[in-house]
Coordinates of C-alpha atoms in Angstrom, one line a residue:
M1 CA -37.0 3.3 3.5
K2 CA -38.7 5.5 0.9
S3 CA -36.0 8.1 0.3
Y4 CA -37.1 11.9 2.0
I5 CA -35.7 13.6 -1.2
S6 CA -37.2 13.0 -4.2
D7 CA -35.8 10.9 -7.0
S8 CA -35.8 13.8 -9.1
I9 CA -33.2 15.5 -7.0
L10 CA -31.6 12.7 -6.1
K11 CA -30.8 11.9 -9.9
S12 CA -29.7 15.3 -10.6
V13 CA -27.0 15.8 -7.4
T14 CA -23.1 14.4 -7.8
K15 CA -23.1 10.9 -5.4
P16 CA -26.8 10.5 -4.2
A17 CA -25.7 7.4 -2.8
R18 CA -24.2 9.6 -0.3
Y19 CA -28.3 10.4 0.8
V20 CA -30.1 7.5 0.6
G21 CA -28.7 5.5 3.2
G22 CA -29.8 1.4 3.5
E23 CA -26.0 0.6 3.8
V24 CA -24.6 -3.2 5.0
N25 CA -24.5 -3.0 8.9
S26 CA -26.8 0.4 9.2
I27 CA -29.1 0.5 11.7
D28 CA -33.0 0.7 11.2
K29 CA -34.9 0.8 14.0
S30 CA -38.1 2.1 12.8
R31 CA -40.2 -0.9 13.8
E32 CA -38.9 0.0 17.8
L33 CA -39.7 3.4 17.1
A34 CA -43.0 2.4 16.0
E35 CA -43.8 0.3 18.8
G36 CA -42.8 3.2 21.1
K37 CA -39.5 1.1 22.6
I38 CA -37.2 4.4 21.4
S39 CA -37.3 7.4 23.9
I40 CA -34.2 9.0 22.4
R41 CA -33.6 9.8 19.1
A42 CA -30.0 11.3 18.2
A43 CA -28.0 12.3 15.5
M44 CA -24.9 11.8 15.1
C45 CA -23.4 14.7 13.2
F46 CA -20.2 15.0 10.5
A47 CA -19.7 18.4 9.4
D48 CA -18.6 17.3 6.0
I49 CA -19.8 15.1 3.2
Y50 CA -20.7 11.7 3.5
D51 CA -17.2 10.7 1.7
I52 CA -15.2 12.4 4.6
G53 CA -17.5 11.4 8.0
M54 CA -17.5 7.6 6.7
S55 CA -14.2 7.4 6.7
H56 CA -13.3 8.2 10.2
L57 CA -13.5 5.7 12.4
G58 CA -14.5 7.3 15.8
Y59 CA -17.4 8.4 14.2
K60 CA -18.8 5.5 12.7
M61 CA -17.5 3.7 16.2
L62 CA -19.4 6.0 18.5
Y63 CA -22.7 5.5 15.9
H64 CA -22.6 1.8 16.8
L65 CA -22.0 2.3 20.1
L66 CA -25.4 4.3 21.0
N67 CA -27.6 1.9 19.1
E68 CA -26.3 -0.7 21.5
R69 CA -28.4 1.2 24.0
E70 CA -32.5 -0.1 23.4
D71 CA -33.8 2.9 24.2
T72 CA -31.8 4.9 21.4
W73 CA -31.9 5.1 17.5
C74 CA -29.0 7.5 16.3
E75 CA -29.2 7.9 13.0
R76 CA -26.4 9.6 10.5
V77 CA -26.1 13.3 9.2
F78 CA -23.6 15.0 7.0
A79 CA -23.4 18.2 5.4
P80 CA -24.8 18.1 1.9
W81 CA -22.5 19.2 -1.1
T82 CA -23.7 22.4 -2.7
D83 CA -25.9 21.0 -5.3
M84 CA -28.0 18.9 -3.1
E85 CA -28.3 22.0 -0.4
E86 CA -29.2 24.2 -3.3
K87 CA -32.1 21.2 -4.1
M88 CA -33.3 20.9 -0.5
R89 CA -33.8 24.9 -0.3
E90 CA -35.2 25.5 -3.4
N91 CA -37.9 23.2 -2.8
G92 CA -38.0 23.6 1.2
Y93 CA -36.5 19.9 2.5
K94 CA -34.7 20.1 5.7
L95 CA -31.9 18.5 6.9
Y96 CA -32.6 14.9 7.8
G97 CA -31.2 11.6 9.4
I98 CA -29.9 9.1 6.6
E99 CA -31.5 6.3 8.2
S100 CA -35.4 7.0 8.5
Q101 CA -35.1 9.6 6.5
S102 CA -36.9 12.4 8.7
P103 CA -36.1 15.8 9.4
V104 CA -33.6 16.2 12.7
E105 CA -35.7 18.8 14.0
N106 CA -37.5 16.6 15.6
F107 CA -34.8 14.7 17.3
D108 CA -33.6 15.2 21.0
L109 CA -30.0 15.4 20.5
M110 CA -27.6 16.4 18.0
G111 CA -24.2 15.9 18.3
F112 CA -21.3 17.1 16.0
S113 CA -18.1 15.6 15.9
L114 CA -15.2 18.7 15.7
Q115 CA -12.4 17.3 13.8
Y116 CA -11.2 20.8 12.1
E117 CA -11.6 24.1 12.7
M118 CA -12.2 24.8 8.9
S119 CA -15.8 23.3 9.0
Y120 CA -16.7 25.4 11.5
T121 CA -19.1 26.9 9.3
N122 CA -20.9 24.0 7.8
I123 CA -22.0 23.2 11.4
L124 CA -23.9 26.6 11.6
N125 CA -25.2 26.0 7.9
M126 CA -26.3 22.4 8.8
L127 CA -28.2 23.9 12.3
D128 CA -30.2 26.4 9.7
L129 CA -30.8 24.0 6.9
A130 CA -32.6 21.8 9.9
G131 CA -35.0 25.0 10.9
I132 CA -32.8 24.8 14.5
P133 CA -31.7 28.3 16.0
I134 CA -28.2 28.8 15.1
Y135 CA -27.1 30.3 18.6
A136 CA -27.9 27.9 21.6
K137 CA -30.1 30.8 23.8
D138 CA -32.6 31.0 21.3
R139 CA -33.6 27.3 21.2
L140 CA -37.2 26.6 22.6
P141 CA -38.2 23.3 24.5
E142 CA -38.8 21.8 21.0
H143 CA -35.7 22.0 19.5
P144 CA -32.8 19.1 20.0
F145 CA -30.1 19.9 22.3
V146 CA -26.7 20.5 20.2
F147 CA -23.3 19.2 21.7
A148 CA -19.9 18.8 20.3
G149 CA -16.8 16.6 21.0
G150 CA -14.1 15.6 19.1
P151 CA -10.2 16.7 19.1
S152 CA -10.9 20.6 17.9
A153 CA -13.9 20.7 20.8
N154 CA -10.8 21.0 23.4
N155 CA -10.5 24.8 22.9
T156 CA -14.8 25.5 23.5
E157 CA -14.8 29.5 22.9
P158 CA -15.0 30.2 19.4
L159 CA -18.3 27.7 19.0
A160 CA -19.7 28.3 22.9
D161 CA -22.1 30.7 21.5
F162 CA -23.7 27.5 19.5
F163 CA -23.6 24.4 21.4
D164 CA -25.5 23.7 24.3
F165 CA -22.7 21.5 25.9
Y166 CA -19.6 20.1 25.1
N167 CA -18.0 16.3 25.7
L168 CA -14.5 16.6 26.3
G169 CA -12.0 13.9 25.8
E170 CA -12.7 10.2 24.6
G171 CA -16.6 9.5 24.4
E172 CA -16.9 5.8 24.6
E173 CA -17.9 5.7 28.1
M174 CA -19.1 9.5 28.5
L175 CA -21.7 9.2 25.9
N176 CA -23.7 7.1 27.6
E177 CA -23.6 8.8 31.0
I178 CA -25.0 12.1 28.9
F179 CA -28.1 9.9 27.5
D180 CA -28.5 8.1 31.0
C181 CA -28.6 11.5 32.0
Y182 CA -31.0 12.9 29.4
A183 CA -33.7 9.7 30.0
T184 CA -34.0 11.1 33.7
W185 CA -34.3 14.3 32.8
K186 CA -37.1 13.2 30.0
S187 CA -39.0 11.0 32.0
K188 CA -39.6 13.9 34.8
N189 CA -40.4 16.5 32.0
L190 CA -38.3 18.9 33.4
P191 CA -37.5 22.4 32.1
R192 CA -34.8 22.7 29.3
A193 CA -32.3 24.6 31.4
E194 CA -32.6 21.8 34.2
F195 CA -31.3 19.5 31.5
L196 CA -28.3 21.7 31.3
K197 CA -27.7 21.9 35.2
M198 CA -27.9 17.9 35.4
V199 CA -25.4 17.2 32.3
N200 CA -23.0 19.5 33.7
E201 CA -22.5 17.5 36.3
I202 CA -21.0 14.8 34.5
P203 CA -16.8 14.7 34.6
G204 CA -15.9 15.8 31.1
V205 CA -18.8 18.0 30.4
Y206 CA -18.6 21.8 29.8
V207 CA -22.0 23.8 29.4
P208 CA -20.9 27.3 27.9
S209 CA -24.0 28.9 28.9
L210 CA -23.3 28.6 33.2
H211 CA -19.4 29.7 32.2
N212 CA -18.2 32.7 31.9
P213 CA -14.4 32.9 30.7
G214 CA -12.2 33.7 33.3
D215 CA -14.8 32.6 36.3
G216 CA -12.2 30.2 37.8
F217 CA -14.4 26.8 36.2
K218 CA -12.5 23.4 35.1
V219 CA -13.5 20.6 33.3
K220 CA -11.1 18.1 33.1
K221 CA -10.9 15.9 29.9
R222 CA -12.4 12.2 30.0
I223 CA -10.3 9.1 29.0
V224 CA -11.6 5.4 28.1
T225 CA -10.3 3.6 31.6
D226 CA -9.9 0.3 30.1
F227 CA -9.0 1.1 26.0
E228 CA -8.3 -3.0 25.9
N229 CA -11.8 -3.9 26.2
A230 CA -12.6 -0.7 25.0
Y231 CA -16.1 -0.6 23.1
F232 CA -15.8 -1.8 19.2
P233 CA -18.5 -2.7 16.7
K234 CA -18.4 -6.3 15.1
K235 CA -19.7 -5.2 12.1
M236 CA -19.1 -1.9 10.7
I237 CA -21.2 0.2 8.0
V238 CA -20.0 -0.5 4.3
P239 CA -20.4 3.2 2.2
L240 CA -22.5 2.7 -0.8
C241 CA -20.1 4.7 -2.5
E242 CA -16.5 5.0 -2.5
V243 CA -15.1 6.9 0.6
V244 CA -11.5 8.5 1.4
H245 CA -10.5 5.1 3.3
D246 CA -12.6 2.4 1.9
R247 CA -11.1 0.0 4.5
V248 CA -10.8 -1.9 8.0
S249 CA -8.7 0.6 10.7
L250 CA -7.9 -1.0 13.8
E251 CA -7.3 1.3 16.4
I252 CA -3.9 -0.4 17.6
F253 CA -3.2 1.9 20.2
R254 CA -3.9 5.7 21.8
G255 CA -2.1 8.6 22.8
C256 CA 1.7 8.9 21.5
I257 CA 5.1 8.3 23.6
R258 CA 7.1 10.7 21.4
G259 CA 6.3 14.7 22.8
C260 CA 6.5 16.6 19.1
R261 CA 5.9 19.4 20.2
F262 CA 3.8 21.0 17.1
C263 CA 1.6 18.2 17.8
Q264 CA -1.9 18.5 19.5
A265 CA -2.9 14.6 19.4
G266 CA -0.1 13.9 21.0
F267 CA -1.0 15.7 24.2
I268 CA -4.2 15.4 24.2
Y269 CA -4.8 11.6 23.9
R270 CA -2.6 11.4 26.6
P271 CA -1.7 8.6 28.5
V272 CA -0.6 6.0 25.9
R273 CA -2.7 2.5 26.0
E274 CA -2.3 -0.3 23.9
R275 CA -4.6 -3.2 22.3
S276 CA -3.3 -6.7 23.1
I277 CA -2.6 -8.7 19.6
D278 CA -5.3 -11.4 20.2
R279 CA -7.7 -8.7 20.5
L280 CA -6.8 -6.6 17.5
V281 CA -6.8 -9.8 15.6
Q282 CA -10.3 -10.7 16.5
M283 CA -11.7 -6.9 15.6
A284 CA -9.6 -7.6 12.3
K285 CA -11.7 -11.2 11.7
D286 CA -14.9 -9.6 13.0
Q287 CA -14.6 -6.5 10.5
L288 CA -13.6 -8.8 7.3
E289 CA -16.3 -11.0 7.9
S290 CA -18.6 -8.7 7.8
T291 CA -17.9 -6.0 5.4
G292 CA -15.9 -7.9 2.9
Y293 CA -13.0 -5.2 2.8
E294 CA -9.7 -5.8 0.9
E295 CA -7.6 -3.8 3.1
V296 CA -6.5 -3.6 7.2
S297 CA -5.0 -0.7 8.2
L298 CA -3.7 -0.1 11.5
L299 CA -4.5 3.2 12.9
S300 CA -2.6 5.1 16.1
L301 CA -0.8 8.6 16.0
S302 CA 2.8 6.4 15.7
T303 CA 1.9 3.0 14.7
S304 CA 5.3 1.7 14.4
D305 CA 5.9 2.8 18.0
Y306 CA 3.4 -0.3 19.2
T307 CA 5.0 -2.6 21.5
N308 CA 4.5 -5.5 19.7
L309 CA 4.0 -4.2 15.9
F310 CA 6.5 -7.1 14.5
P311 CA 4.4 -10.0 16.0
L312 CA 0.8 -8.0 15.5
A313 CA 2.1 -8.0 11.6
D314 CA 2.7 -11.7 11.9
E315 CA -0.6 -12.2 12.9
L316 CA -2.9 -10.2 10.6
L317 CA -0.9 -11.2 7.3
T318 CA -1.8 -14.5 8.6
T319 CA -5.0 -13.9 9.3
C320 CA -5.0 -11.6 5.6
E321 CA -3.2 -13.3 3.4
P322 CA -5.5 -16.5 2.4
Q323 CA -8.4 -13.7 1.9
H324 CA -5.9 -12.1 -0.4
V325 CA -6.4 -8.9 1.9
S326 CA -3.5 -5.9 2.6
L327 CA -2.2 -4.9 5.5
A328 CA -1.5 -0.9 5.1
L329 CA 0.8 1.0 7.5
P330 CA 0.6 4.9 7.7
S331 CA 3.1 7.3 8.0
L332 CA 6.2 5.8 9.8
R333 CA 8.6 6.7 12.1
V334 CA 12.4 6.6 10.4
D335 CA 14.0 5.2 13.3
N336 CA 12.3 2.0 14.0
M337 CA 11.6 0.7 10.7
S338 CA 13.3 -2.6 9.9
L339 CA 14.2 -4.9 6.7
D340 CA 11.9 -7.2 8.7
L341 CA 8.9 -5.1 8.7
V342 CA 9.2 -4.1 5.4
K343 CA 9.1 -7.5 3.8
R344 CA 6.2 -8.5 6.0
V345 CA 3.8 -5.8 4.8
S346 CA 5.1 -6.0 1.2
R347 CA 4.3 -10.1 0.8
V348 CA 0.7 -8.8 -0.2
R349 CA 1.1 -5.2 -1.9
K350 CA 3.5 -2.7 -2.1
S351 CA 1.8 0.7 -1.7
G352 CA 3.8 4.1 -1.4
L353 CA 6.0 4.4 1.6
T354 CA 5.0 7.7 4.1
L355 CA 7.5 9.4 5.9
A356 CA 7.3 12.2 8.1
P357 CA 10.7 14.0 8.8
E358 CA 8.8 17.5 9.6
A359 CA 12.0 19.6 9.5
G360 CA 15.0 19.9 6.9
T361 CA 17.5 20.2 9.3
Q362 CA 19.1 18.0 12.1
R363 CA 18.8 21.2 14.3
L364 CA 15.1 22.1 13.9
R365 CA 14.3 18.5 14.2
D366 CA 15.8 18.7 18.0
V367 CA 13.5 21.8 18.2
I368 CA 10.5 20.0 17.9
N369 CA 11.5 17.1 19.5
K370 CA 11.2 14.7 16.5
G371 CA 14.1 12.8 17.4
V372 CA 15.0 11.5 14.4
T373 CA 18.4 11.3 12.5
E374 CA 19.3 12.3 8.8
E375 CA 20.8 9.1 8.8
E376 CA 18.0 7.3 9.9
L377 CA 15.8 8.8 7.6
E378 CA 18.7 7.7 5.0
N379 CA 19.0 4.0 5.8
A380 CA 14.8 4.0 6.1
V381 CA 14.7 5.1 2.3
R382 CA 17.5 2.7 1.8
L383 CA 16.0 0.0 3.2
A384 CA 12.6 0.6 1.0
F385 CA 14.8 0.9 -2.5
E386 CA 16.6 -2.5 -1.8
N387 CA 13.4 -3.8 -1.2
G388 CA 11.3 -2.9 -4.4
W389 CA 9.7 0.5 -3.7
N390 CA 10.5 3.2 -6.0
N391 CA 7.4 5.6 -4.0
V392 CA 7.9 7.8 -1.2
K393 CA 6.4 10.5 -0.1
L394 CA 8.0 13.2 2.3
Y395 CA 6.1 15.1 4.4
F396 CA 7.1 18.6 6.3
M397 CA 6.4 21.6 7.8
L398 CA 6.8 25.1 7.1
G399 CA 7.5 28.3 9.8
L400 CA 8.2 25.8 12.9
P401 CA 9.5 28.2 15.6
T402 CA 13.4 29.3 15.3
E403 CA 13.0 28.3 11.5
T404 CA 15.6 29.9 9.4
D405 CA 16.0 29.6 5.6
E406 CA 19.1 27.1 6.0
D407 CA 16.5 24.8 7.2
V408 CA 13.7 25.8 4.9
L409 CA 16.7 24.9 2.3
G410 CA 17.6 21.7 4.0
I411 CA 14.1 20.0 2.7
A412 CA 15.5 20.5 -0.6
K413 CA 18.7 18.6 0.3
L414 CA 17.1 15.9 1.7
G415 CA 14.6 15.9 -1.0
Q416 CA 18.1 15.2 -3.3
K417 CA 19.7 13.0 -1.2
V418 CA 17.0 10.3 -1.2
L419 CA 16.9 10.6 -5.0
D420 CA 20.6 9.8 -5.2
I421 CA 20.2 6.7 -3.1
Y422 CA 17.7 5.6 -5.2
E423 CA 20.0 5.9 -8.0
E424 CA 23.1 4.2 -5.9
V425 CA 20.4 1.7 -5.2
H426 CA 19.8 0.7 -8.7
R427 CA 23.2 1.8 -10.7
G428 CA 24.3 -0.4 -13.2
R429 CA 20.4 -2.0 -13.4
K430 CA 17.2 -1.4 -15.4
A431 CA 14.9 0.5 -13.0
R432 CA 11.5 2.1 -12.7
R433 CA 11.4 5.8 -12.6
P434 CA 11.4 6.8 -8.7
E435 CA 8.4 8.5 -7.8
I436 CA 9.2 10.9 -4.8
S437 CA 7.0 13.4 -3.7
I438 CA 7.7 16.8 -1.1
S439 CA 4.7 17.7 0.8
V440 CA 4.7 21.1 3.0
S441 CA 1.8 22.3 5.2
T442 CA 2.4 25.3 7.4
F443 CA 2.9 25.4 10.9
V444 CA -0.2 26.1 13.0
P445 CA 0.5 26.7 16.8
K446 CA -2.4 24.8 18.3
P447 CA -3.6 24.8 21.9
F448 CA -2.4 22.4 24.6
T449 CA 1.1 22.1 23.0
P450 CA 4.6 23.3 23.8
F451 CA 4.2 26.0 21.0
Q452 CA 0.7 27.0 21.9
W453 CA 2.1 30.4 22.9
E454 CA 3.8 30.7 19.4
G455 CA 3.2 32.8 17.0
Q456 CA 2.2 31.8 13.0
D457 CA 4.2 33.5 10.1
S458 CA 3.2 36.2 8.7
Y459 CA 1.4 35.6 5.1
D460 CA 4.2 36.7 3.4
E461 CA 6.8 35.0 5.2
I462 CA 4.6 32.3 4.3
I463 CA 4.9 32.7 0.9
R464 CA 8.5 34.2 0.9
K465 CA 9.5 30.8 2.3
Q466 CA 7.4 28.8 -0.1
N467 CA 9.0 30.2 -3.1
L468 CA 12.1 29.8 -1.9
L469 CA 11.7 26.0 -1.3
K470 CA 10.2 25.7 -4.9
T471 CA 13.0 26.8 -6.9
A472 CA 15.6 24.2 -4.7
I473 CA 13.8 21.4 -4.6
P474 CA 15.0 19.3 -7.5
R475 CA 12.5 19.2 -10.8
K476 CA 12.4 15.0 -10.5
I477 CA 10.8 15.6 -7.2
K478 CA 7.5 16.5 -7.3
F479 CA 5.8 19.3 -4.4
N480 CA 3.0 19.9 -3.0
W481 CA 2.3 23.1 -0.6
H482 CA -0.5 24.2 1.3
D483 CA -2.2 27.8 0.9
P484 CA -1.3 30.4 3.5
E485 CA -5.1 31.5 3.7
T486 CA -6.2 28.4 4.9
S487 CA -3.5 27.9 7.5
I488 CA -3.8 31.4 8.6
L489 CA -7.7 30.6 8.9
E490 CA -6.8 27.8 11.0
A491 CA -4.4 29.4 13.6
A492 CA -6.3 32.3 14.2
I493 CA -9.7 29.9 14.9
S494 CA -7.6 27.3 16.6
R495 CA -6.5 30.0 19.1
G496 CA -9.8 32.0 19.5
D497 CA -11.9 32.6 22.3
R498 CA -15.5 33.6 22.7
R499 CA -15.3 36.5 20.4
L500 CA -14.7 34.5 17.1
G501 CA -18.5 33.3 17.5
A502 CA -19.3 36.4 16.1
V503 CA -17.0 36.5 13.7
I504 CA -17.9 32.6 12.3
Y505 CA -21.5 33.4 12.1
D506 CA -21.1 36.4 10.2
A507 CA -18.4 34.2 7.4
W508 CA -21.3 32.0 7.3
S509 CA -23.8 34.5 6.4
K510 CA -21.5 35.8 4.0
G511 CA -22.0 32.6 2.3
A512 CA -19.0 30.7 3.8
K513 CA -18.8 27.0 4.0
F514 CA -17.0 24.2 3.3
D515 CA -14.3 26.0 3.8
S516 CA -11.6 23.1 3.9
W517 CA -12.2 22.9 0.1
S518 CA -10.2 24.9 -1.9
E519 CA -12.8 25.6 -4.5
E520 CA -15.3 26.4 -2.0
M521 CA -12.6 28.5 0.5
N522 CA -13.1 32.7 0.2
Y523 CA -10.4 34.2 2.1
D524 CA -11.5 38.3 1.4
R525 CA -15.2 36.7 3.3
W526 CA -13.5 35.7 6.0
M527 CA -11.3 38.9 6.8
D528 CA -14.3 40.6 6.0
A529 CA -16.3 38.6 8.9
F530 CA -13.0 39.4 10.9
R531 CA -13.0 43.4 10.3
S532 CA -17.0 43.8 10.8
Q533 CA -16.5 42.5 14.3
G534 CA -13.2 44.8 14.4
L535 CA -11.3 41.9 14.7
S536 CA -8.0 40.6 12.9
A537 CA -7.6 37.3 12.2
H538 CA -3.7 38.1 11.4
E539 CA -3.4 39.4 15.0
Y540 CA -4.8 36.1 16.3
A541 CA -2.7 33.5 14.1
Q542 CA 0.5 35.7 14.8
R543 CA 0.1 36.8 18.6
Q544 CA 3.1 35.8 20.7
F545 CA 1.6 34.7 24.2
D546 CA 3.4 35.4 27.4
F547 CA 3.7 32.4 29.8
D548 CA 1.5 33.8 32.4
D549 CA -1.2 35.3 29.7
E550 CA -5.0 33.4 30.6
L551 CA -5.2 31.6 27.2
P552 CA -8.7 31.2 25.6
W553 CA -8.4 27.3 26.8
D554 CA -6.8 27.6 29.8
H555 CA -10.3 26.2 31.8
V556 CA -10.1 22.7 30.0
D557 CA -7.7 20.1 32.0
I558 CA -6.5 17.5 29.3
G559 CA -4.0 16.0 32.0
V560 CA -1.1 17.1 30.9
R561 CA 0.4 20.0 33.3
K562 CA 0.3 24.1 31.7
Q563 CA 4.1 24.2 33.5
F564 CA 4.9 20.9 31.4
L565 CA 4.6 23.0 28.1
I566 CA 6.0 25.8 29.4
D567 CA 9.0 23.7 30.3
E568 CA 9.1 21.6 26.7
N569 CA 8.8 25.2 24.9
N570 CA 12.0 26.4 26.7
R571 CA 13.6 23.2 26.0
A572 CA 12.7 23.9 22.3
H573 CA 14.7 27.2 22.1
A574 CA 17.8 25.3 23.5
E575 CA 17.3 22.6 20.9
V576 CA 17.0 20.1 23.7
I577 CA 15.4 16.4 23.5
T578 CA 13.0 14.8 25.5
P579 CA 13.1 11.3 25.4
N580 CA 10.1 9.4 24.7
C581 CA 7.5 7.9 27.2
R582 CA 9.5 4.6 27.2
E583 CA 12.8 5.7 27.7
K584 CA 12.1 7.9 30.6
C585 CA 8.9 9.7 32.3
A586 CA 9.1 12.9 31.4
R587 CA 6.5 13.9 34.7
C588 CA 3.9 15.5 31.8
G589 CA 1.2 14.9 34.1
A590 CA -1.2 12.2 32.7
A591 CA -0.3 9.8 35.2
C592 CA -3.0 11.6 36.6
Y593 CA -5.4 9.2 35.4
G594 CA -3.3 6.2 36.4
K595 CA -4.0 3.9 33.1
G596 CA -1.5 3.3 30.0
L597 CA 1.9 3.5 30.0
C598 CA 2.0 5.8 33.2
V599 CA 1.2 3.3 35.5
G600 CA 4.0 2.5 37.5
K601 CA 6.2 5.5 36.8
V602 CA 6.6 8.4 39.2
N603 CA 4.8 11.7 37.6

């Protein structure tokens, strides 16, 4: 396939491989298109660079799923980095699909995966670069329909003016229904508005132009009804250049049994559904055979809560070891690590051990329902050190509801305890220097969590707590922290209503893009955008909602009852733990789907 972009431009930009396509296992349907067999051309858009998008399992999976359709050619589209965008605009190039190397303005559908609020200006920038009107109301019959899904889409309102529709929840089944609907609409040559009425009838679809905030309309998220046999490609695209996660990723289960009160994913992906060992091993074999990767990673919200993790690890290692393929585990809960699991994984390669206590004191861990004790953390790191690990990463949050300075300083004390344990384990014998790091993010109150009513700390308070921690952490420990500006904006946008669309547009028009990248983020630009619309980012981020307030996202039903979230908020302030879903059903409401762990439990 001849490149749409000239060679001279490709040679002048960073990582030209991002833009040319032709990867192993990518899908070229140019012949079918020429033969008239393709009636739907779709763009699967990721509002960040190739390196990030090609690391995202869900994005790649849905790309392959849509290309299973004989009537559809789905192509990938990523946000070009600033150097490439500059060259494209200077030379009159438009945003294009990687596979066909042709402009997306001629496609039928453009779907965006919303993973993070700080990518929203990239969406507007991509539409503008494509030559497609940014506001949905301005699109003409010849323009593609622009829609969105993904975790951040569950608050539809900040971007409501820009999308024709949303698909809310899990897309494996819903996307095919949407594309069937489009095929029917197109075959009848109906007006553009008719498609929006038709697609609005599909469960899980929300059309902003047909509804006003507070009009009483409810849309319920979709889930995959049979996760064991849910679509998973036998062949996955192998990127041409290095990306963030260059490996086989196996989604071993969806949802989470824990209910950490700050974690949006833990609630929006309920109910918990697992895949069998046989299915996962076959998926791994297919992927390794078709990609040549040298690492398999187990993907879920809490991998160590998979029912049969040890037998699964054994089976995968039996497959991986002869091929010199390593098995990677993500951040583990410290309460169910075992010597057995540590030894099994370390047979191939020792990578750093990542633990996420989240809070520095037991009191605050109870507030957030983490369900991890100090003793369990100490036992976990001792186990790791005794078995050859010297690299431990600890993740925490600052600004959690009810947090005190004692809780903040507790993070430093935990770090010191980890150091002490390392020295105790290696006392009297030669040992490598310990590599211990503490990473601290700022709490962001997210929709659909028990903390959605809580306000975020002010800018000054975040800075004060960060400085308090900097002076308390031992010098032998590496300390990483997030800038408060990004966290404040994330909170403001994630809790935003439809008025924020004008703010996002204003920020983009002032030059905002790649706001999740520190070198591109301009906080003052965003503050100007809020002020120009008569709004305040700090008020959006710090506002304390009452339980009976109408929330901007109340029209979306994720299957978890609002009253359950209220009860969990009250339990947090009472410092009371809620048992995990396997121990006892908390009657959250997710049993309404009749699937997964909830089956057979009273709700």
